[in-house]
Tab-separated table of C-alpha atoms in Angstrom:
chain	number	residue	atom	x	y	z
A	1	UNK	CA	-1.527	-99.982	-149.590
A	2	UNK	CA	-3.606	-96.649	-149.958
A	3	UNK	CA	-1.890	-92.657	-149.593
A	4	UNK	CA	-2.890	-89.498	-149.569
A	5	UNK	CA	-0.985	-86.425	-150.452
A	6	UNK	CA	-2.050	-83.007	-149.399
A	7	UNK	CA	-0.322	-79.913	-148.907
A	8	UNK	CA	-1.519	-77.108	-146.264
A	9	UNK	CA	-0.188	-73.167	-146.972
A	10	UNK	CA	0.452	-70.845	-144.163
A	11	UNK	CA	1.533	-67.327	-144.712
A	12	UNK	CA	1.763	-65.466	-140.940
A	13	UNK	CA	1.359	-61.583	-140.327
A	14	UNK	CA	4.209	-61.974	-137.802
A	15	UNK	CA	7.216	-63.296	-137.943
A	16	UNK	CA	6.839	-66.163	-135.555
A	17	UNK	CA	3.662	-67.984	-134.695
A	18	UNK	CA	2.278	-71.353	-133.753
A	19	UNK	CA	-1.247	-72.379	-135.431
A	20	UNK	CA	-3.025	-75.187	-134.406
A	21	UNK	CA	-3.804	-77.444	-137.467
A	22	UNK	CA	-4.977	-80.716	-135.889
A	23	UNK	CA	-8.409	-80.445	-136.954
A	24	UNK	CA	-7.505	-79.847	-140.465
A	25	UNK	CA	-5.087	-83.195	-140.321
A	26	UNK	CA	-7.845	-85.139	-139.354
A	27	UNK	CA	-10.089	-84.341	-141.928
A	28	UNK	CA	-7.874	-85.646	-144.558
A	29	UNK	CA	-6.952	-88.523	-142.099
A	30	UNK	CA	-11.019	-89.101	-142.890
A	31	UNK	CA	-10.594	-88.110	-146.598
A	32	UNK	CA	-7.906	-90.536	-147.007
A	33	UNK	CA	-10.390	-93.672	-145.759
A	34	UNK	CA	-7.063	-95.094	-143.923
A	35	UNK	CA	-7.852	-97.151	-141.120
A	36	UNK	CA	-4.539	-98.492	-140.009
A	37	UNK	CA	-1.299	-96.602	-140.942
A	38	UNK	CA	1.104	-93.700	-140.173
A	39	UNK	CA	0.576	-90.039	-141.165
A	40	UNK	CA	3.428	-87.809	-141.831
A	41	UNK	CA	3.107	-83.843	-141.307
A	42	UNK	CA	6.468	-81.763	-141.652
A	43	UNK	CA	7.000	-78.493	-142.917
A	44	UNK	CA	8.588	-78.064	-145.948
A	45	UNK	CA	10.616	-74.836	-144.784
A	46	UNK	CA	13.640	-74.553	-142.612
A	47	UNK	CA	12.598	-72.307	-140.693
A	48	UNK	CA	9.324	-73.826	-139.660
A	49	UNK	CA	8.264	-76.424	-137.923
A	50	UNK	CA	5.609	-78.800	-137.037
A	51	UNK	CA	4.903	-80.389	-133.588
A	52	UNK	CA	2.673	-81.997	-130.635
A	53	UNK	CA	1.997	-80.144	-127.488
A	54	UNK	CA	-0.740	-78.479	-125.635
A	55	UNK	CA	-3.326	-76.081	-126.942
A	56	UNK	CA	-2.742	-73.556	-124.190
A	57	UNK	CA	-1.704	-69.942	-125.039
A	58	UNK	CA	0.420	-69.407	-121.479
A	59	UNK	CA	2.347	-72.190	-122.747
A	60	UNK	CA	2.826	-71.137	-126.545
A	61	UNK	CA	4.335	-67.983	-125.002
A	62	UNK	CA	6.549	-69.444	-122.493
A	63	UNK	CA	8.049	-71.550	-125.841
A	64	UNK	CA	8.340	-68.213	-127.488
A	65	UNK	CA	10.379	-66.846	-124.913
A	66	UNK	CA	12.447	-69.427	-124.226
A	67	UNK	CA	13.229	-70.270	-127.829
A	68	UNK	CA	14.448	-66.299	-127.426
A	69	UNK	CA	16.665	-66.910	-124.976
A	70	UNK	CA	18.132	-70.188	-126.573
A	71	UNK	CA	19.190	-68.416	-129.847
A	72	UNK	CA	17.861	-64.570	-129.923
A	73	UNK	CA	17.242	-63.101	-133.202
A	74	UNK	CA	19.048	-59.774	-132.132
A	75	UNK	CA	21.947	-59.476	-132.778
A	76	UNK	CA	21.928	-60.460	-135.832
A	77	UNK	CA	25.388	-60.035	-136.625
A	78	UNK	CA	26.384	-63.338	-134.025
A	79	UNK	CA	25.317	-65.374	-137.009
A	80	UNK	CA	27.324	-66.409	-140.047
A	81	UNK	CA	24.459	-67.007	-141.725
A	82	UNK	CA	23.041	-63.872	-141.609
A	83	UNK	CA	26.296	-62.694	-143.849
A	84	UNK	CA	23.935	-63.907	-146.996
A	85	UNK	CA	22.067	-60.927	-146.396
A	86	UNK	CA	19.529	-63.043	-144.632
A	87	UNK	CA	18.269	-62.283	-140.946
A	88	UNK	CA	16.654	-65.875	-140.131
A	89	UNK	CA	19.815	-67.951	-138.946
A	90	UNK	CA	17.878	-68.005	-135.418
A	91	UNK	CA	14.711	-69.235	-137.191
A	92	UNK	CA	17.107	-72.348	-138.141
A	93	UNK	CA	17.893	-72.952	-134.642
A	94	UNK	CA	14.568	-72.051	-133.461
A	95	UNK	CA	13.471	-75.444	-135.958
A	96	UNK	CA	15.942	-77.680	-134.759
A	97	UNK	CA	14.857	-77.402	-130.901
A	98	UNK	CA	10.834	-77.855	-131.709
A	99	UNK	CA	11.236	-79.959	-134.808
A	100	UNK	CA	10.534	-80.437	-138.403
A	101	UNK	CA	7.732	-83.135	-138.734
A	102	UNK	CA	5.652	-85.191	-136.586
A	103	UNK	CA	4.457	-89.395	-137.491
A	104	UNK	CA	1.223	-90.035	-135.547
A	105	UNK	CA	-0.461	-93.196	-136.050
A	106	UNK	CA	-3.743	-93.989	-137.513
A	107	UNK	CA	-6.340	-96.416	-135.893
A	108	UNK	CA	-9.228	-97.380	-136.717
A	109	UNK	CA	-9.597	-94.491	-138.936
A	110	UNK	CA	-8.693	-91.395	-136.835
A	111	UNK	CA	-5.472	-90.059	-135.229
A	112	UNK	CA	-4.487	-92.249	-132.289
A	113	UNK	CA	-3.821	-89.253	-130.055
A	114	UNK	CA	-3.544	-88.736	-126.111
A	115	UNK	CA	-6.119	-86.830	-124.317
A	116	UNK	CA	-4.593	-83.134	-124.791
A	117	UNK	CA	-1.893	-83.894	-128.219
A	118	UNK	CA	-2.541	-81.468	-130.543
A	119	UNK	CA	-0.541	-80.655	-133.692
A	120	UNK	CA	0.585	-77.375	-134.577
A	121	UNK	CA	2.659	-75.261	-137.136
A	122	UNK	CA	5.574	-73.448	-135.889
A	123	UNK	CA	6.279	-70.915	-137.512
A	124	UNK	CA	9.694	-68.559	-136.822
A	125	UNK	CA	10.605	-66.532	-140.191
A	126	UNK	CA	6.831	-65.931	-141.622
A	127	UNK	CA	5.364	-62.904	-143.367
A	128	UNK	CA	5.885	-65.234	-146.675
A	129	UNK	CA	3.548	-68.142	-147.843
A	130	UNK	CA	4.991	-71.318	-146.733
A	131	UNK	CA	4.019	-74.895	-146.981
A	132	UNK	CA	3.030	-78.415	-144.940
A	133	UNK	CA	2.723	-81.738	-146.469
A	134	UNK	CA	0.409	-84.059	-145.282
A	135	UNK	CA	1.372	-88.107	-146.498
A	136	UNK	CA	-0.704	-90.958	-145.187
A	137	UNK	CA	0.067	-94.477	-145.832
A	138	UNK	CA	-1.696	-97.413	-144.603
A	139	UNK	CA	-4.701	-100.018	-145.423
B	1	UNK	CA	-0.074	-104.835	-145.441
B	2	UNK	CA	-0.202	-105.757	-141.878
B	3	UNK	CA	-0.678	-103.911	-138.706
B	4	UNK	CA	0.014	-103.884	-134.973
B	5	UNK	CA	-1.033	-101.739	-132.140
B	6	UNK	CA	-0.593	-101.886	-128.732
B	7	UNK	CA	-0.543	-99.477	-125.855
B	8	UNK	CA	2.369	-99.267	-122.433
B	9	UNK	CA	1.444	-97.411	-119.339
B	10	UNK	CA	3.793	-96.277	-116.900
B	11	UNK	CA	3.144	-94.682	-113.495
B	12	UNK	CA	6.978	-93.240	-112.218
B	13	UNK	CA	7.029	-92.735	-108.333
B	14	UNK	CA	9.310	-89.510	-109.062
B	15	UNK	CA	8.794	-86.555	-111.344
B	16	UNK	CA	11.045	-87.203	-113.712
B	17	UNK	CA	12.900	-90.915	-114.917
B	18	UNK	CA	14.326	-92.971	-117.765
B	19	UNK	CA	13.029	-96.461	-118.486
B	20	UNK	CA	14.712	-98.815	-120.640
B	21	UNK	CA	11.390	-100.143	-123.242
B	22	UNK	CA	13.590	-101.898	-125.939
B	23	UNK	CA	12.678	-105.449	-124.655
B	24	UNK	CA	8.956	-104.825	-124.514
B	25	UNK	CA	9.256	-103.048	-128.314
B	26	UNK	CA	10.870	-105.840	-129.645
B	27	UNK	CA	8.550	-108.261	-127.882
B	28	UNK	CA	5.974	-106.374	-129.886
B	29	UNK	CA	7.514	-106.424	-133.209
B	30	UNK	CA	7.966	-110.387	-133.103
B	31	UNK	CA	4.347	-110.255	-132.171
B	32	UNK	CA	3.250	-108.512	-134.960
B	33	UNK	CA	4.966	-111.194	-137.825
B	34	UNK	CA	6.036	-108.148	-139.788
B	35	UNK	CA	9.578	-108.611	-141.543
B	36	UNK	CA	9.901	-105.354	-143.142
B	37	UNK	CA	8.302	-102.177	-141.746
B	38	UNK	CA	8.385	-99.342	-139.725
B	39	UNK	CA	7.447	-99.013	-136.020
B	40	UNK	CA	5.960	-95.859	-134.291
B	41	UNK	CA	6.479	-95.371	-130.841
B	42	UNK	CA	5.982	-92.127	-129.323
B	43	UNK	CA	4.664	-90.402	-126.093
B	44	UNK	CA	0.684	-89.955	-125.502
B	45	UNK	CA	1.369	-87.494	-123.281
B	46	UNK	CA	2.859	-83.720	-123.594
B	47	UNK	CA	5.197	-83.755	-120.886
B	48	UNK	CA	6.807	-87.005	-121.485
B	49	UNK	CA	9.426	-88.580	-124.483
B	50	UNK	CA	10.480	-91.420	-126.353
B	51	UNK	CA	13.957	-91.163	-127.739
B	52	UNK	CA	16.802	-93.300	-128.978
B	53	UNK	CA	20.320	-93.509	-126.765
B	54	UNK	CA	22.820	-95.194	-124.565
B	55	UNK	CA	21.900	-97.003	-121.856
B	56	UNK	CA	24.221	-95.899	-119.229
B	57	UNK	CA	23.087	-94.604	-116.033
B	58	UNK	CA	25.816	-91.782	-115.570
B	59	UNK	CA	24.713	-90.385	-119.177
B	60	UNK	CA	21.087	-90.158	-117.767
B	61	UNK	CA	22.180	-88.122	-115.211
B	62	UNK	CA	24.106	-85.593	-117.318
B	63	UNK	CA	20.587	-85.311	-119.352
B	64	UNK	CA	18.569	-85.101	-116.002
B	65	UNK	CA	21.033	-82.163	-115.461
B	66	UNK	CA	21.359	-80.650	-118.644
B	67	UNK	CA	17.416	-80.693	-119.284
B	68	UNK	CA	17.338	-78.526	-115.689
B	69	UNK	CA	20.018	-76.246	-116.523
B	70	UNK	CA	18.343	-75.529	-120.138
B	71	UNK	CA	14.304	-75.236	-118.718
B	72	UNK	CA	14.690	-75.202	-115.020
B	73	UNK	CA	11.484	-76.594	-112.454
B	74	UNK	CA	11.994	-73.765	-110.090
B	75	UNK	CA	11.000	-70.867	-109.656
B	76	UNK	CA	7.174	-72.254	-111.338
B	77	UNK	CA	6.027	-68.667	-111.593
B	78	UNK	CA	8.911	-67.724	-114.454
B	79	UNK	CA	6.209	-69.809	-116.660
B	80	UNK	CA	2.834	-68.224	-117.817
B	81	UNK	CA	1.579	-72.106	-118.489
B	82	UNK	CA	1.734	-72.204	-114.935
B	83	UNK	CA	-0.758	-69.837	-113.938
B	84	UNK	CA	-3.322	-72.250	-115.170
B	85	UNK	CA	-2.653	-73.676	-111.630
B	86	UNK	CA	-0.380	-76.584	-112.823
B	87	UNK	CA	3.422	-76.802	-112.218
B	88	UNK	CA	4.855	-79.052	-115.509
B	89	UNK	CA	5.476	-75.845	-117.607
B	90	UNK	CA	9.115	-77.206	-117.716
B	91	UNK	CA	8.273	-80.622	-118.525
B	92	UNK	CA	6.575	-79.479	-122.017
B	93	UNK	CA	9.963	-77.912	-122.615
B	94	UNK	CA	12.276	-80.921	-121.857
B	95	UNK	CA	9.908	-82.798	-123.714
B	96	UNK	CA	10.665	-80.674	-126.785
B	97	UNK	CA	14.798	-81.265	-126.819
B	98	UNK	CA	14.193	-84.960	-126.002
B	99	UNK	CA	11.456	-85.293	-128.465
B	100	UNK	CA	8.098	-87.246	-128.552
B	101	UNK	CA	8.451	-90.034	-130.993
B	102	UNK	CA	10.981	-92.513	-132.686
B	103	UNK	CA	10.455	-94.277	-135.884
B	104	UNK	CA	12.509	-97.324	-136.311
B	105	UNK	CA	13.434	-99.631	-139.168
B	106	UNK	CA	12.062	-103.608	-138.850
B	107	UNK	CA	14.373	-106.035	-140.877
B	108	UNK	CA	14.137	-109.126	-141.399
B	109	UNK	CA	11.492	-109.522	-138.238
B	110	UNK	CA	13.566	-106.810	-135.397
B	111	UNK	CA	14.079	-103.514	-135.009
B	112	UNK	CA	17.466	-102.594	-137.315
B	113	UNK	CA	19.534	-101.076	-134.728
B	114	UNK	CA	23.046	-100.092	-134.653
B	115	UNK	CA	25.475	-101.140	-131.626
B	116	UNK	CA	24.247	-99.087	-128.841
B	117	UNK	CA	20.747	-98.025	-129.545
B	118	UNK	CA	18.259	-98.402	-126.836
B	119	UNK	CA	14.825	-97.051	-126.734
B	120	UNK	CA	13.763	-94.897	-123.524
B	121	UNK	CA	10.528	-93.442	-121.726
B	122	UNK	CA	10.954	-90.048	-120.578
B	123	UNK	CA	9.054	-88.902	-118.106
B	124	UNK	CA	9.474	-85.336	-116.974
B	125	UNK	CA	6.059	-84.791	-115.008
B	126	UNK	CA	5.313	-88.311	-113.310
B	127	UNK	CA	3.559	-90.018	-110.419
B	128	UNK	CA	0.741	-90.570	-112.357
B	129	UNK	CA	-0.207	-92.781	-115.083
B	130	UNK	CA	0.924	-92.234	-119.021
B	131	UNK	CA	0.715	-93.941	-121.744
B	132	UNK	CA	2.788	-94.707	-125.146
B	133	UNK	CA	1.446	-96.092	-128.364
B	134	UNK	CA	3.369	-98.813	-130.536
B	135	UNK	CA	2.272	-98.833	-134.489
B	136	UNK	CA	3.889	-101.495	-136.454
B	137	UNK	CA	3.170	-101.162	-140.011
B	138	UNK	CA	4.548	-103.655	-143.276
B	139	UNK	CA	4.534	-107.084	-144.171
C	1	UNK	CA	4.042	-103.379	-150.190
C	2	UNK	CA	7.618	-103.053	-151.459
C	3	UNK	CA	10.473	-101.388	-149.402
C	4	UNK	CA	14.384	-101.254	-149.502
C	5	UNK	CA	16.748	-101.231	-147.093
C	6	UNK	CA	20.337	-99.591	-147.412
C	7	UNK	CA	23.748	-98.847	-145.229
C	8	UNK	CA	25.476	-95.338	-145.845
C	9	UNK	CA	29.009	-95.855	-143.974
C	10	UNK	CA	30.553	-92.549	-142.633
C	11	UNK	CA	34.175	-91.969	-141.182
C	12	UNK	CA	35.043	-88.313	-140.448
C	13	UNK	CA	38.714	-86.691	-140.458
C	14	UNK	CA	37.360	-84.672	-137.490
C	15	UNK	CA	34.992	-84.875	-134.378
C	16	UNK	CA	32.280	-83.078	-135.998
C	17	UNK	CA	31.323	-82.677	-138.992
C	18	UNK	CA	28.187	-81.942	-141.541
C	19	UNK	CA	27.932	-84.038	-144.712
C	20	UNK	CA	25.193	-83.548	-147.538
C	21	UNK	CA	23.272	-86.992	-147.834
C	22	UNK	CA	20.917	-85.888	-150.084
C	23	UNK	CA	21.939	-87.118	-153.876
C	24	UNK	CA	22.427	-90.368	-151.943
C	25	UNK	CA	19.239	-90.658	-150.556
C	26	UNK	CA	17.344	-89.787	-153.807
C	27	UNK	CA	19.108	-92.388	-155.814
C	28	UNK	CA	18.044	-95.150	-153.421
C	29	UNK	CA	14.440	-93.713	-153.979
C	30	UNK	CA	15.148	-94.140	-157.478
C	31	UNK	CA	16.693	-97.382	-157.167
C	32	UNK	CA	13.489	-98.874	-154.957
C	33	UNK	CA	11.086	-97.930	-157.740
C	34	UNK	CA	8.629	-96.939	-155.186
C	35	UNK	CA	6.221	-94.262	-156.301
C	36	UNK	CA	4.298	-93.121	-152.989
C	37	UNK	CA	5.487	-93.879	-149.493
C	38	UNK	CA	8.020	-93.034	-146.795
C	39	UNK	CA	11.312	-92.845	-146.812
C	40	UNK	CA	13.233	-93.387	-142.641
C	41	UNK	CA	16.802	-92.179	-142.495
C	42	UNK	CA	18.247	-92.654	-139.268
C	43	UNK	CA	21.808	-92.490	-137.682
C	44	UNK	CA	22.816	-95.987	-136.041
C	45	UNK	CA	25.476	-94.813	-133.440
C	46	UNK	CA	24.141	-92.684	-130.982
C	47	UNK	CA	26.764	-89.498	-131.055
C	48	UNK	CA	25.258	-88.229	-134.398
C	49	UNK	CA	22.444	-87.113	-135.780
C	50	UNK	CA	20.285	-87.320	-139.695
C	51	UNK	CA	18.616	-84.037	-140.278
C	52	UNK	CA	17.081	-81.304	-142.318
C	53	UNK	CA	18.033	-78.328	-142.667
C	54	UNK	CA	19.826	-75.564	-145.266
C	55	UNK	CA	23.011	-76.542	-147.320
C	56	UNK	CA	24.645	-73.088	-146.389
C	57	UNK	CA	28.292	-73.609	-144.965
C	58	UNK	CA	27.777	-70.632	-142.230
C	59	UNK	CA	24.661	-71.670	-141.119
C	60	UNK	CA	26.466	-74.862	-140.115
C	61	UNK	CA	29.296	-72.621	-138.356
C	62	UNK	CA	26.171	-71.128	-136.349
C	63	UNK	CA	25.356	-74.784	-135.968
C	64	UNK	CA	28.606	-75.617	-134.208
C	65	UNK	CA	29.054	-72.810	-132.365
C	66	UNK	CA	25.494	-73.148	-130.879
C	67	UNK	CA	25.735	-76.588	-129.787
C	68	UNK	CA	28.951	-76.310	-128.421
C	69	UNK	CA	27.553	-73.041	-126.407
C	70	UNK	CA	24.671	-75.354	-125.327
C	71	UNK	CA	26.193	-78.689	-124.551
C	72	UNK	CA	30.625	-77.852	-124.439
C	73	UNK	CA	33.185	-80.607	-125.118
C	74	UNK	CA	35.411	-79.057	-122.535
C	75	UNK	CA	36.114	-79.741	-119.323
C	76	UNK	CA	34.967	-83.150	-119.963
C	77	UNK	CA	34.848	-83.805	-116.355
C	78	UNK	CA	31.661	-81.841	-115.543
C	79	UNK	CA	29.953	-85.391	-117.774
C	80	UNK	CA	29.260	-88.266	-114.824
C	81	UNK	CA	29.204	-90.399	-118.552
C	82	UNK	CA	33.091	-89.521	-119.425
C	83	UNK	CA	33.828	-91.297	-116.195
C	84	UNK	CA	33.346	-94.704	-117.964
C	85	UNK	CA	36.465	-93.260	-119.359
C	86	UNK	CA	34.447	-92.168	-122.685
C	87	UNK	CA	35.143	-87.765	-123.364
C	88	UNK	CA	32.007	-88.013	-125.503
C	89	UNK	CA	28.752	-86.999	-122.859
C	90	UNK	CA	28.568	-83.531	-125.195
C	91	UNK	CA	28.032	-85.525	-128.377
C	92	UNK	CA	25.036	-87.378	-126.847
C	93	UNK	CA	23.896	-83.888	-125.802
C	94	UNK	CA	24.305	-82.093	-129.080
C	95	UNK	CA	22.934	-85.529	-130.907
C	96	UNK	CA	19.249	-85.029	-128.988
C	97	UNK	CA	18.629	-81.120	-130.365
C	98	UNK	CA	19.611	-82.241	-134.163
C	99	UNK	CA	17.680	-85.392	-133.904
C	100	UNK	CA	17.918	-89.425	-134.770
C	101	UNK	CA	15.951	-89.282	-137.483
C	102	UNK	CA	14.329	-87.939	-141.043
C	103	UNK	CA	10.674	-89.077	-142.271
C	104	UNK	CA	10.226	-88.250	-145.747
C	105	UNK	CA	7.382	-88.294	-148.024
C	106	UNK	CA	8.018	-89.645	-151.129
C	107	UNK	CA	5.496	-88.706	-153.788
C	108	UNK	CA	5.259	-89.984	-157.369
C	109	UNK	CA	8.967	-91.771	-157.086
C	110	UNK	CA	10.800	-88.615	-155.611
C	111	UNK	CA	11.508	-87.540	-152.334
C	112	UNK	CA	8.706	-84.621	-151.716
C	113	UNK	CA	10.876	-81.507	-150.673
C	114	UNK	CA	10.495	-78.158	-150.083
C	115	UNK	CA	12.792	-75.727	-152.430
C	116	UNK	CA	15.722	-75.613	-149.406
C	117	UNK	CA	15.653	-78.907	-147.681
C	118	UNK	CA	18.935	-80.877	-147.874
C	119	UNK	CA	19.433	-84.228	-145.534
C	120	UNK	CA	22.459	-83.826	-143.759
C	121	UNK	CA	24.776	-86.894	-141.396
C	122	UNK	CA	25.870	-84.803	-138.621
C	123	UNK	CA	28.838	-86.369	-137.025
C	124	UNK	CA	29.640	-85.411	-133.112
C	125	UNK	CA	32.040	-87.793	-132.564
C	126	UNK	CA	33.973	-89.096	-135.516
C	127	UNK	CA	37.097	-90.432	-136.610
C	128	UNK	CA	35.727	-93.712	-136.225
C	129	UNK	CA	33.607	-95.589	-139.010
C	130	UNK	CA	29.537	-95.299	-138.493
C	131	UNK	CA	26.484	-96.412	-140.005
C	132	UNK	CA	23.074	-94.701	-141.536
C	133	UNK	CA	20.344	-96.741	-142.133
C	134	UNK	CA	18.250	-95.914	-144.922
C	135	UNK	CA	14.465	-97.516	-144.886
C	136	UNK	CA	12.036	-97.102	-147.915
C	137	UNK	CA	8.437	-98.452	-148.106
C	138	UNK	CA	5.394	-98.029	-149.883
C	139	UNK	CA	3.975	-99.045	-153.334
């Protein structure tokens, strides 16, 4: 069994953003010389996240605002959380609904992906450098 | 280490449905003559799931329900993804609380399940055909 | 390929609860003596959820009160599921935003973590015994 470990850092001007990193996956998908096995992307933050949709910027903002309306950052006060001296504890919730990590297999070398999958990093507390990690496994 | 993969296609007559796959995933994994592994099965498309639950038809509903009270179909033009001229805005947002993919522990030659587990397609944007990827991975 | 399979057995005083996994998980890392793979931690009962998240006791209040906001207990007849005489629709609900399941890299013999990440059994309907499944492969 072969792996590869790589780690990707993201540090956003705002404080939420998605960024597509698919292409950058599948050049160490290549790197790795893996032609059968699972690769593992997750972000190692709480209050990130990494997932599969569409590459379509109507749709990233429709998941923007209804993330907003599913657990608004304002006020901040409604969260316990936020008693730390924190201001994030939607960011938390804002993970949970799109996800920490993705596993997409590997065939014959590449990502075995559907015609419009695409991966990308969530992010929803950024302004701070933050980190994926990238694990393949296979043969 | 050895490797299976094979590919389902549905084609649901209505917009949205649940189908039971657990016989045809464990049909795979005897297929594959891997004892201890991990299968992969997830969605190939953006506006569909594969996720873990019960199979009971009343349960379904409440999800069918839930899903439309928490990203609703109607009205299409509360959804900037939909000014691309499609209408499945709200299917990539079901999609994300039902998720895309399940990982799944092979013991002894079968998926390790507990009592009530039961794999499911989730379609939320139908009446054409999709596809779903199996990856069996071990020895 | 090596891997290791394990059982964590949960019974909860109350419906829900959150319980820290991680020291658990690590020493069955440990114990499998693999250096670089992946590590699947599932729940086996389909009212709770294995996930990731911060090991901050309000943030887990803002958990609760957010699911039960999004998916409530009460009245359990608005569920066409609690009419199999079950009261539990909600915690199949609140299961599908935490999740089924972890995937975690685990990199020279350690799970591969960011600084905050904790694995944590959420429990949506206890007071009943239930099972985690803990899967390990790699070299």
């Amino acid at each position: 069994m072969k792996s590869l470990t790589e780690y990707l850092t993201f540090n956003t001007k705002s404080r939420r953003a998605f960024i597509n990193i698919t292409s950058q996956i599948e050049k160490l998908v290549r790197k790795s010389g893996i032609k059968e096995g699972l690769c593992l992307v997750n972000a190692m933050h709480i209050t990130a996240s990494v997932f599969i949709n569409d590459n379509e910027h109507g749709l990233h903002n429709d998941y923007e605002k209804w993330l907003e309306h599913l657990a608004p950052h304002e006020p901040i006060t409604q969260y316990e959380h936020n008693e730390t001296g924190e201001d994030n504890a939607d960011a938390h919730l804002k993970r949970q609904i799109m996800g920490r990590e993705v596993v997409v297999a590997i065939t014959d070398g590449d990502l075995d992906f559907g015609p419009w999958e695409q991966i990308f990093y969530g992010e929803f507390d950024g302004r701070r450098s933050k980190r994926v990690i990238v694990k393949i496994i296979g043969d």
